[in-house]
mmCIF file of C-alpha atoms (C1' of nucleotides) in Angstrom:
data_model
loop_
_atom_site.group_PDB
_atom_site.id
_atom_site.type_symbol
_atom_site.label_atom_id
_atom_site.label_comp_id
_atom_site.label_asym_id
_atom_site.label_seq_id
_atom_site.Cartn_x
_atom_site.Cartn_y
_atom_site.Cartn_z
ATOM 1 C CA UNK A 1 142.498 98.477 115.788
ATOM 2 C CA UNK A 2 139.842 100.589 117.017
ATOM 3 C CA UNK A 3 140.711 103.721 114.600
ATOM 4 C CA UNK A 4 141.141 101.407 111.599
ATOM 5 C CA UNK A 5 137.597 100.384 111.706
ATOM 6 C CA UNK A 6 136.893 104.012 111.786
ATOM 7 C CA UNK A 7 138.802 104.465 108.827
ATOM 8 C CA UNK A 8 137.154 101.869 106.995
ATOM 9 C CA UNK A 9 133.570 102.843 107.733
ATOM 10 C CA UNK A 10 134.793 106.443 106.860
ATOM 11 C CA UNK A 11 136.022 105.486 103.815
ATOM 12 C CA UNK A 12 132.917 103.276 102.478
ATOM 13 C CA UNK A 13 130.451 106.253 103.763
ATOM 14 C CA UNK A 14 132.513 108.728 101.534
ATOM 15 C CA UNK A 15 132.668 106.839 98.832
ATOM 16 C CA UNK A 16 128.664 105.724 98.735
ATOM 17 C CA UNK A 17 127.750 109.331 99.160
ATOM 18 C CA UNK A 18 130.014 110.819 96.436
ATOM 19 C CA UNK A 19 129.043 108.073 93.681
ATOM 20 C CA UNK A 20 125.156 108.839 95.321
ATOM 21 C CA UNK A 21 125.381 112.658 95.248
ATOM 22 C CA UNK A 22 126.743 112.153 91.253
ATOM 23 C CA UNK A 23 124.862 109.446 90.040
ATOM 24 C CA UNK A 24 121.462 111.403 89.807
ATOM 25 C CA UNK A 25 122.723 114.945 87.582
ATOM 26 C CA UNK A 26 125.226 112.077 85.635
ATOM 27 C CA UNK A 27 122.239 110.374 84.538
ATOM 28 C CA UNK A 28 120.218 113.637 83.332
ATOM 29 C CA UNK A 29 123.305 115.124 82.050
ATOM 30 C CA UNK A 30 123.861 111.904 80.029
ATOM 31 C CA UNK A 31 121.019 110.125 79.365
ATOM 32 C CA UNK A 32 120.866 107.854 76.930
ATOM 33 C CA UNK A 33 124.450 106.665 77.818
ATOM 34 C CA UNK A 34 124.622 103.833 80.293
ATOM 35 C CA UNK A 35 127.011 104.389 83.350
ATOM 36 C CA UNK A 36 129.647 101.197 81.909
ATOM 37 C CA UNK A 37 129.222 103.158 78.598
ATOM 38 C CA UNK A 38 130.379 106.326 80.144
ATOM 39 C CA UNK A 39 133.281 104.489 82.021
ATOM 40 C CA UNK A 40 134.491 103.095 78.957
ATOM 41 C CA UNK A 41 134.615 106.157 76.877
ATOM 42 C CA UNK A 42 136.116 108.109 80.066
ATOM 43 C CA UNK A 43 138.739 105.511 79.990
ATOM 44 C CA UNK A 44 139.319 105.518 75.891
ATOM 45 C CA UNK A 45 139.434 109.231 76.153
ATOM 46 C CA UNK A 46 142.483 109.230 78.600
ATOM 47 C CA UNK A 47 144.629 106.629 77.295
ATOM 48 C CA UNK A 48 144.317 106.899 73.214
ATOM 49 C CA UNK A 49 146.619 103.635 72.855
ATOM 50 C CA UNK A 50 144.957 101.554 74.917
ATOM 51 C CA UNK A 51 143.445 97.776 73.973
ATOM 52 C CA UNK A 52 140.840 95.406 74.894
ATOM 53 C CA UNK A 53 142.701 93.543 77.377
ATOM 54 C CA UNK A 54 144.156 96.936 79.439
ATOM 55 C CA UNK A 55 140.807 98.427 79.465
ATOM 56 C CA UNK A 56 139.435 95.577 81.239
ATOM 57 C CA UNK A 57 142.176 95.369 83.609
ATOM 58 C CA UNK A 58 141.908 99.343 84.537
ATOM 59 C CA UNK A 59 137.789 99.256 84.783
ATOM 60 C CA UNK A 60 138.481 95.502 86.379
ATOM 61 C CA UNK A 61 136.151 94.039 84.769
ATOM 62 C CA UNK A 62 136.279 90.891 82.290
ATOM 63 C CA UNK A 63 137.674 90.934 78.429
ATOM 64 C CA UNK A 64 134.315 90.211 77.801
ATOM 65 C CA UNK A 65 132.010 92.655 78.926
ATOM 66 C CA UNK A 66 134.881 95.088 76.970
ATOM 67 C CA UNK A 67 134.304 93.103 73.846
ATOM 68 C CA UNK A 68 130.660 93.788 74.236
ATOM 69 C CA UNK A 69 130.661 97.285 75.308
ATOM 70 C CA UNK A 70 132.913 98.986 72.575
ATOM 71 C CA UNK A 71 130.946 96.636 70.500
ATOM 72 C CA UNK A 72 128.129 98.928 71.502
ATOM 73 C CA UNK A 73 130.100 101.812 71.192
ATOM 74 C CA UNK A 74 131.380 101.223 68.183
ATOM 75 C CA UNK A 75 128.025 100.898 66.492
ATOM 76 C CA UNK A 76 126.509 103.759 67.974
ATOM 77 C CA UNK A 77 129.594 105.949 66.635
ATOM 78 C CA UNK A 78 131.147 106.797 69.845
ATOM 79 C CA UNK A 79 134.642 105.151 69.352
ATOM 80 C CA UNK A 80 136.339 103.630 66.606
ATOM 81 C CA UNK A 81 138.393 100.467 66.089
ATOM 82 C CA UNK A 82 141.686 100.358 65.024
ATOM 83 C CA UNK A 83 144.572 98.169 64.749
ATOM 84 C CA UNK A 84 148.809 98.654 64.258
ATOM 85 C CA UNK A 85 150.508 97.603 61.370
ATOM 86 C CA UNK A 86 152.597 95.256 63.059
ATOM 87 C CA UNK A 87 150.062 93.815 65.155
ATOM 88 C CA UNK A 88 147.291 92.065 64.086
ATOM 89 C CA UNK A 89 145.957 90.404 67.146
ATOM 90 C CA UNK A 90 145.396 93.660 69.471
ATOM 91 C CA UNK A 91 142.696 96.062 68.987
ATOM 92 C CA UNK A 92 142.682 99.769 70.030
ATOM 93 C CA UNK A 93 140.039 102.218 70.275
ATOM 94 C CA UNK A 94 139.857 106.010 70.105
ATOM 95 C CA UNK A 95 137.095 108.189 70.309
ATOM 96 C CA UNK A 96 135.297 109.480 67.550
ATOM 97 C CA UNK A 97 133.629 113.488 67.746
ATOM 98 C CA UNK A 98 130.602 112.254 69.000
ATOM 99 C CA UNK A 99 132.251 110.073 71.683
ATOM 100 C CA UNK A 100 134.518 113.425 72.239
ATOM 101 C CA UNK A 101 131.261 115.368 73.669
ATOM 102 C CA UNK A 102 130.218 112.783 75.697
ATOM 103 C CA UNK A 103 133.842 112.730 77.400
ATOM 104 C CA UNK A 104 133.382 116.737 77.757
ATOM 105 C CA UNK A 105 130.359 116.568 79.279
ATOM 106 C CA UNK A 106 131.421 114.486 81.630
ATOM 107 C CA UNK A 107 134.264 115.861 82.320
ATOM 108 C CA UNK A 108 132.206 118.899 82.911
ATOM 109 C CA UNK A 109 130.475 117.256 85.502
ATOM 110 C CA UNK A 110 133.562 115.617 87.491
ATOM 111 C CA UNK A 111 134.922 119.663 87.391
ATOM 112 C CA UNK A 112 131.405 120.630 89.074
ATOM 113 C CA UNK A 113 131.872 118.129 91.493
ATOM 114 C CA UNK A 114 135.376 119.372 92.687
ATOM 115 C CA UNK A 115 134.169 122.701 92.616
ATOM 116 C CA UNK A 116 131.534 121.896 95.078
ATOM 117 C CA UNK A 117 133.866 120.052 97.486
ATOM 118 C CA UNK A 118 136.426 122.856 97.442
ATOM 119 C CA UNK A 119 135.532 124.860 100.337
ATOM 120 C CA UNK A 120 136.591 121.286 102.547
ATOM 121 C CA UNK A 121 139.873 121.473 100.736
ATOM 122 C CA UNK A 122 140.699 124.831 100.952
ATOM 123 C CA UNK A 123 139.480 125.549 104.448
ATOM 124 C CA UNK A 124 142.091 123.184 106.097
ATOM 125 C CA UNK A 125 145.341 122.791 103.797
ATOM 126 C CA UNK A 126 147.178 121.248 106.310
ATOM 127 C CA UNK A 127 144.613 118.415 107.328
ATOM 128 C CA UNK A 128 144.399 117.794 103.361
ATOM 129 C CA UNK A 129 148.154 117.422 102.816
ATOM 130 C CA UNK A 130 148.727 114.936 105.926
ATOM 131 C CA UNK A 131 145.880 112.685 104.522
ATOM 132 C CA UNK A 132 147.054 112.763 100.881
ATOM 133 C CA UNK A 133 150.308 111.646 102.537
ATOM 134 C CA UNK A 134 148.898 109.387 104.528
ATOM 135 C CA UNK A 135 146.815 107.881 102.398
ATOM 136 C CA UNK A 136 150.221 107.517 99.207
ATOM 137 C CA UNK A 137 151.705 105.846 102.235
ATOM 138 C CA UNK A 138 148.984 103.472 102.724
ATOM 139 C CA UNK A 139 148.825 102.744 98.884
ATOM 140 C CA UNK A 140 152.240 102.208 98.847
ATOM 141 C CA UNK A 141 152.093 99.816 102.022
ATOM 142 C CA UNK A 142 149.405 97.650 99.538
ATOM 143 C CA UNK A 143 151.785 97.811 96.764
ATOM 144 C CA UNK A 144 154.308 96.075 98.497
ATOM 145 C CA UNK A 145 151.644 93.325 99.750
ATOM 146 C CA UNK A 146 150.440 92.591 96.468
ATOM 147 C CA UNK A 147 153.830 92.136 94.821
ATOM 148 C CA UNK A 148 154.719 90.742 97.209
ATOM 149 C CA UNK A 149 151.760 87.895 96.343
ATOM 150 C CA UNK A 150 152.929 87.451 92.940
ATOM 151 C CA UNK B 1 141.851 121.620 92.242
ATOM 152 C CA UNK B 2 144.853 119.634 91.856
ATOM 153 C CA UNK B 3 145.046 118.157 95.607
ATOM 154 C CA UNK B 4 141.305 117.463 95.256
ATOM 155 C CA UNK B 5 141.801 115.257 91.912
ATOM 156 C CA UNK B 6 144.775 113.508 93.671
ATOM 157 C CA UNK B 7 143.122 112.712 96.699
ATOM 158 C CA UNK B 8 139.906 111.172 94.309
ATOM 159 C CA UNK B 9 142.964 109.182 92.857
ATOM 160 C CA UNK B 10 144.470 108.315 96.003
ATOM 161 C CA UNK B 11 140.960 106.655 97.486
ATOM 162 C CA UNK B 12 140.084 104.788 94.355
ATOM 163 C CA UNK B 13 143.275 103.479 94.010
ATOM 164 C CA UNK B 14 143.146 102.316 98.052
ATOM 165 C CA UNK B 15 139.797 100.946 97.469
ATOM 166 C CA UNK B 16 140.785 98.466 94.337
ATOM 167 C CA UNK B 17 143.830 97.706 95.945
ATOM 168 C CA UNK B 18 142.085 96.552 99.292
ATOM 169 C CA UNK B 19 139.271 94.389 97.496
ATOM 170 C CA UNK B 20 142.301 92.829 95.223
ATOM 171 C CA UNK B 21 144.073 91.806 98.179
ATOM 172 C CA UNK B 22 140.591 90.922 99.779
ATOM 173 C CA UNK B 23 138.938 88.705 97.194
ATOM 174 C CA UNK B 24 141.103 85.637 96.048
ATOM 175 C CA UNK B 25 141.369 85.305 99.904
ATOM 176 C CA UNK B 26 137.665 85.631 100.924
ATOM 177 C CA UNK B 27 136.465 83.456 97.648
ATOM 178 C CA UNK B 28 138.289 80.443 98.691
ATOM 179 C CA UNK B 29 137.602 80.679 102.613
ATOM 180 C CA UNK B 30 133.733 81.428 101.831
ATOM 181 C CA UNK B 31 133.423 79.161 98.924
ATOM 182 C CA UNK B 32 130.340 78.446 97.398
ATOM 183 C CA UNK B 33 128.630 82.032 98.936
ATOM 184 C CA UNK B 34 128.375 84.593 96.167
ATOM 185 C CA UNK B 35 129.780 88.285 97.609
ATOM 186 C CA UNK B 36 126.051 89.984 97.970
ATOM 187 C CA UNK B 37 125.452 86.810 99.971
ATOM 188 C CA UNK B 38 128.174 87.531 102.310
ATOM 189 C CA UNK B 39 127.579 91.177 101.754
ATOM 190 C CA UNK B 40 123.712 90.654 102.934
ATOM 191 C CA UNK B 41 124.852 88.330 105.802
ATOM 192 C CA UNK B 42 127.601 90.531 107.472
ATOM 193 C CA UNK B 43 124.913 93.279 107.215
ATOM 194 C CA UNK B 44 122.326 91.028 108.926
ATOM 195 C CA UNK B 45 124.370 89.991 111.728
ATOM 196 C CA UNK B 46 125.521 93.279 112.637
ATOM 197 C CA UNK B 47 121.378 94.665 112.640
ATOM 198 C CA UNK B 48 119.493 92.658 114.103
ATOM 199 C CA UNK B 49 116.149 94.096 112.956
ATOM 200 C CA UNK B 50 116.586 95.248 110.029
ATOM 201 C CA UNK B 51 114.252 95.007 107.222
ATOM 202 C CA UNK B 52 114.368 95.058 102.814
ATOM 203 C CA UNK B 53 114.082 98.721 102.819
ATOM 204 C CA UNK B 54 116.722 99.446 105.342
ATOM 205 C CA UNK B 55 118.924 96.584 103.749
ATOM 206 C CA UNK B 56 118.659 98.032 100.669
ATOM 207 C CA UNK B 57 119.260 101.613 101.424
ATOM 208 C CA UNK B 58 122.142 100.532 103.444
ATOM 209 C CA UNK B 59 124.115 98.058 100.929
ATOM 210 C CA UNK B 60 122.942 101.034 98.235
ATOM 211 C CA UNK B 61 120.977 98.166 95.923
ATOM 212 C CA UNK B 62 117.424 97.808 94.931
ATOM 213 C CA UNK B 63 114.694 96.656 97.189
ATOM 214 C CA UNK B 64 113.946 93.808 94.488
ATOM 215 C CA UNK B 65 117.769 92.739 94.387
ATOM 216 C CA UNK B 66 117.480 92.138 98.425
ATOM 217 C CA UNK B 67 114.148 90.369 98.020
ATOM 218 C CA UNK B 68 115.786 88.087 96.082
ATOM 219 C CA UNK B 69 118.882 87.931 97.569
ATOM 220 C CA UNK B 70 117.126 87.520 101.224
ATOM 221 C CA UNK B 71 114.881 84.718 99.510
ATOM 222 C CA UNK B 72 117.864 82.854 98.350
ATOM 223 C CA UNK B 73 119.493 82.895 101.874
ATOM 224 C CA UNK B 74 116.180 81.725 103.277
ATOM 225 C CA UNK B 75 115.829 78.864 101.053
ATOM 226 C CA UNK B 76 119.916 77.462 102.193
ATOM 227 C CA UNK B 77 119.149 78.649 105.609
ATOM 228 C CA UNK B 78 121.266 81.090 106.275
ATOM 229 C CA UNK B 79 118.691 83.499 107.643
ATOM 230 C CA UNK B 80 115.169 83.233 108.829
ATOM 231 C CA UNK B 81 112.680 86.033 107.910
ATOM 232 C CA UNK B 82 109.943 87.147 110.730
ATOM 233 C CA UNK B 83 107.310 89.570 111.547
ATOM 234 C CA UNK B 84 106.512 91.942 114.386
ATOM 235 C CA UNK B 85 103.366 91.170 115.681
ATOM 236 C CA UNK B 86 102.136 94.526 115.195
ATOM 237 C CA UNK B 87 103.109 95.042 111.813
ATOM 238 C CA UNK B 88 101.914 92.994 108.767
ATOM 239 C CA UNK B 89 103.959 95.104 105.967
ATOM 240 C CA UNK B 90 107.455 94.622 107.053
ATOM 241 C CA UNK B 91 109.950 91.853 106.915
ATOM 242 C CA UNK B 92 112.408 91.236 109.211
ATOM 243 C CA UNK B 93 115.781 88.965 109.222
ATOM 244 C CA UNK B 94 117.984 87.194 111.640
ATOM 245 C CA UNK B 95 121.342 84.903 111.361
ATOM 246 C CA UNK B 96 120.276 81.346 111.437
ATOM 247 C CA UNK B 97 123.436 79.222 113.121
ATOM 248 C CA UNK B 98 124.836 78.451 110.148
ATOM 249 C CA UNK B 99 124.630 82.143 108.856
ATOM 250 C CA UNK B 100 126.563 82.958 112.029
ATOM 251 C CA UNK B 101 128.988 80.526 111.047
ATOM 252 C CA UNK B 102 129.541 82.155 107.977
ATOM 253 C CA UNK B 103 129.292 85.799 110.011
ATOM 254 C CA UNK B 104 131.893 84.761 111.628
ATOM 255 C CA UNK B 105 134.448 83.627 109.019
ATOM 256 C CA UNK B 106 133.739 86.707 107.184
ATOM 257 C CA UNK B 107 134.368 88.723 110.537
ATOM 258 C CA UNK B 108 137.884 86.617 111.165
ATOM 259 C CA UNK B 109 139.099 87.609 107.473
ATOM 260 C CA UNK B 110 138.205 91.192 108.462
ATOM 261 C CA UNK B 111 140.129 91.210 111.473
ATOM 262 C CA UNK B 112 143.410 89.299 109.682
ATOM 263 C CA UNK B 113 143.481 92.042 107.175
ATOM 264 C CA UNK B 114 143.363 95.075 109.942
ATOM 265 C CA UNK B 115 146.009 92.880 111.346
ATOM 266 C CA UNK B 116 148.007 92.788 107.831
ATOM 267 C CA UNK B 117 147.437 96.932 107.724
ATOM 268 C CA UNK B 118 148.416 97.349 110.952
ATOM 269 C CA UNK B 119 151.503 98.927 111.101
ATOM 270 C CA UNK B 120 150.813 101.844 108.590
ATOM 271 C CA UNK B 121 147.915 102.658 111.134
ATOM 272 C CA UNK B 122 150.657 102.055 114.164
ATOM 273 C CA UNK B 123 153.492 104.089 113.078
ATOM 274 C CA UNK B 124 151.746 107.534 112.289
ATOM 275 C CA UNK B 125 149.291 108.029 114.661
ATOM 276 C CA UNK B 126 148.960 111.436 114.555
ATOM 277 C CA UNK B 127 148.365 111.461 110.320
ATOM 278 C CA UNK B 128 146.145 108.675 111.114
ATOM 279 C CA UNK B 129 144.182 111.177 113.407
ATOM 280 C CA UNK B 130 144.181 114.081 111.063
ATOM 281 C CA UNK B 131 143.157 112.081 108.211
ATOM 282 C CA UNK B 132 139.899 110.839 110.404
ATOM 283 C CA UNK B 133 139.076 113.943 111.322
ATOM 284 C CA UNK B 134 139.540 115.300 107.684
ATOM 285 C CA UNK B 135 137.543 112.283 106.730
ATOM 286 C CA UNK B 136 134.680 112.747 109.011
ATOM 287 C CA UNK B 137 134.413 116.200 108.072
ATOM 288 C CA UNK B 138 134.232 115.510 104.171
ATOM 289 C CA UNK B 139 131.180 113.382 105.298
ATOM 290 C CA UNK B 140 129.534 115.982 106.835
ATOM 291 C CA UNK B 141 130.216 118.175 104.008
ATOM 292 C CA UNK B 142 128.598 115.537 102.253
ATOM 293 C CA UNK B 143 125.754 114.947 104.013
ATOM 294 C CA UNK B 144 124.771 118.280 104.364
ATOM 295 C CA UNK B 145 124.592 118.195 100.024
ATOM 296 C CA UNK B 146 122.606 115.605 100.682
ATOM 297 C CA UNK B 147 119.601 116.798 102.922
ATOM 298 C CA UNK B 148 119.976 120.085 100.746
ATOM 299 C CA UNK B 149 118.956 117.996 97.909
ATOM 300 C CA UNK B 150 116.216 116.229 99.430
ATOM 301 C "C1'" DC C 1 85.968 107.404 110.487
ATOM 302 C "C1'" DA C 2 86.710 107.278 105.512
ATOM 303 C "C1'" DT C 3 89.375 108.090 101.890
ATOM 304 C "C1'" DA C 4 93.576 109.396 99.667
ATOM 305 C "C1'" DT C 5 98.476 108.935 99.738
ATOM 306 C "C1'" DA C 6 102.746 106.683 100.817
ATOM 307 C "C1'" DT C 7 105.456 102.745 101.961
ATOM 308 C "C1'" DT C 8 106.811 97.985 101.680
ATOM 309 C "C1'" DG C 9 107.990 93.868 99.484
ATOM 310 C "C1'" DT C 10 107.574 90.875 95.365
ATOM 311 C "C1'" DT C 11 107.635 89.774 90.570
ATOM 312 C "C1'" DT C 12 108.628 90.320 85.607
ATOM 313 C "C1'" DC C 13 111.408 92.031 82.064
ATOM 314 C "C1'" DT C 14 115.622 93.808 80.473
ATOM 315 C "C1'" DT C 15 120.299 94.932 80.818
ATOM 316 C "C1'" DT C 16 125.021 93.832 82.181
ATOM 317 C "C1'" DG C 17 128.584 91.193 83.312
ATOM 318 C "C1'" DT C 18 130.915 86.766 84.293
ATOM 319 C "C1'" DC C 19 132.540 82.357 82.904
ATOM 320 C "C1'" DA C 20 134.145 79.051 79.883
ATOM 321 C "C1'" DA C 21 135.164 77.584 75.338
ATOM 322 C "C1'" DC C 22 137.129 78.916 71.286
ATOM 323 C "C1'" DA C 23 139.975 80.698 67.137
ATOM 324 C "C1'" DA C 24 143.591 83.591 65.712
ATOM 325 C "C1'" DA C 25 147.841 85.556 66.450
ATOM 326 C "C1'" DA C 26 152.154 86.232 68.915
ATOM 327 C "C1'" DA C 27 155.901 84.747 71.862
ATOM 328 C "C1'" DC C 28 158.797 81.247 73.331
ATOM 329 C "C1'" DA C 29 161.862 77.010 73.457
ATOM 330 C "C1'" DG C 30 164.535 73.699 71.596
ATOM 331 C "C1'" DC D 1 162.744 77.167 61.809
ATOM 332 C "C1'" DT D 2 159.144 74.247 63.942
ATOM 333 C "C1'" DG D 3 156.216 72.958 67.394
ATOM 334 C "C1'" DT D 4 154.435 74.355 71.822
ATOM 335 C "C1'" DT D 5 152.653 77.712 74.969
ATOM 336 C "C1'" DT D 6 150.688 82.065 75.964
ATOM 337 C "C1'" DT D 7 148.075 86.004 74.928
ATOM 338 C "C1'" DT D 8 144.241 88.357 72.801
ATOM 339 C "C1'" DG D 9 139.637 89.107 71.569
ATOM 340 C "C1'" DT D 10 134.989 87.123 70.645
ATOM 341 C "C1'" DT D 11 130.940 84.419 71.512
ATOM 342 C "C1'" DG D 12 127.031 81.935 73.878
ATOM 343 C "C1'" DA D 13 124.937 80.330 78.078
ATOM 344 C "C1'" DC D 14 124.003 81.746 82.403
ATOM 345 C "C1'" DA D 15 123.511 84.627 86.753
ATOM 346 C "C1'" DA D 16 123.009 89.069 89.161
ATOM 347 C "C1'" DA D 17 121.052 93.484 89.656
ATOM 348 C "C1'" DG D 18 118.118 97.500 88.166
ATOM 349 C "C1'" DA D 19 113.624 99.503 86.732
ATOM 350 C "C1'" DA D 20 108.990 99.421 86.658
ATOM 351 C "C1'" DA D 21 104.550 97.622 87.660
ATOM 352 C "C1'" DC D 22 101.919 95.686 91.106
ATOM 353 C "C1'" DA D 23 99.294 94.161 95.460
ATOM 354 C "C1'" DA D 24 99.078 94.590 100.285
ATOM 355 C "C1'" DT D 25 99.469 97.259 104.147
ATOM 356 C "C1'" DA D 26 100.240 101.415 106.821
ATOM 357 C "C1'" DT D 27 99.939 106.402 107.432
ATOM 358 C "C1'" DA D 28 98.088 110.939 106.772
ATOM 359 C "C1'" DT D 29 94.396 114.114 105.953
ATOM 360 C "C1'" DG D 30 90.136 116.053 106.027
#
DNA sequence: CATATATTGTTTCTTTGTCAACAAAAACAG
DNA sequence: CTGTTTTTGTTGACAAAGAAACAATATATG
């Protein structure tokens, strides 16, 4: 039990201090845009078909706070609204140019990032591809547990 | 660059999955304690002396949200909030009985779920090692980014 | 020692998100 | 097909957390 604790407090650390080193150049890089704002548009800029209810579920937050934030976005020209023919209960969002450069330069950013954490990567391939298999395995383990629930 | 934005995927996907499975769980056994009350708590019982700053720093929130937070705990005594004799500035905090009580429920969910995970940690011991290591290394990677910065 | 600077904790204001209630639309059951 | 149930998105009231301003205390500097 004594190496899963480990693991756990490895895990939080890495996570704090990635979202930590990022947080500071994400907010000069794109001020003006609020960090649920970014999410969102991140999100709306991967998955053009996607709807209130399946952004919430992806960013895990509430319909809600989705209803409010492309609200937001919407009115400050960064996505649009649009619905299907045949369905006239869903909404869907896309991005509009404007929300397209904020996606970029964000995207910019998450490529910096990776660039500067490459040398760990490269320097030990072997390490790297035990983990990433460990880690699928681990994901898959907590698949099975949460189906399992349902 | 592709193992890099894999292994991002892998831990983010880990980390929802673990609070999913975590939450329902912990909400009803700790019912009626918001999760930055339990958060503070668990934090508190495992420092003894620890004060706002180093709460803060530590749970990565504002000094003001653990002021408040702190003063809420206080006031359903949870924790009691002292001073060193030879220091009038800063405020220390320490489990009340009842906050162990809840210390310690928190502390028997975190043991069931190692106990639930078990297995995956069990089986592979030796990609369990390697992906510590690799781990642990990223974090001193990390860290080093950090002072850099500072 | 005296003064300037930094740190600590609290408070106020604003932002954000959750929750619960709701209306509209779609899916389902008989 | 008709009535019921479920899903979807929106809204308003409320709670949590961040940012900034502030007072009190501690530390550093000359």
């Amino acid at each position: 039990m004594d190496v899963q604790v480990q693991f756990m407090a490895e895990l939080s650390q890495l996570i704090d201090k990635l979202s930590f080193l990022s947080r500071d150049q994400l907010k000069i890089a794109l001020k003006g845009y609020k960090p649920a704002e970014v999410h969102t548009i991140e999100f709306i800029g991967e998955h053009s078909e996607t709807n209130v209810t399946a952004i919430a579920s992806a960013l895990y937050v509430t319909r809600g706070a989705v209803s409010k934030i492309t609200k937001r976005l919407i009115s400050r020209g960064l996505i649009v609204r649009y619905q299907k023919p045949d369905n006239q209960k869903e909404v869907y969002f896309k991005l509009t140019a404007q929300g397209q450069e904020v996606f970029e330069i964000h995207k910019k950013f998450t490529n910096y990032f990776m660039q500067r954490d490459e040398p760990i990567f490269r320097d030990s391939p072997d390490a790297v591809a035990t983990t990433l298999a460990f880690l699928h395995q681990y994901n898959a383990f907590l698949d099975q547990k949460i189906t399992i629930k349902k």
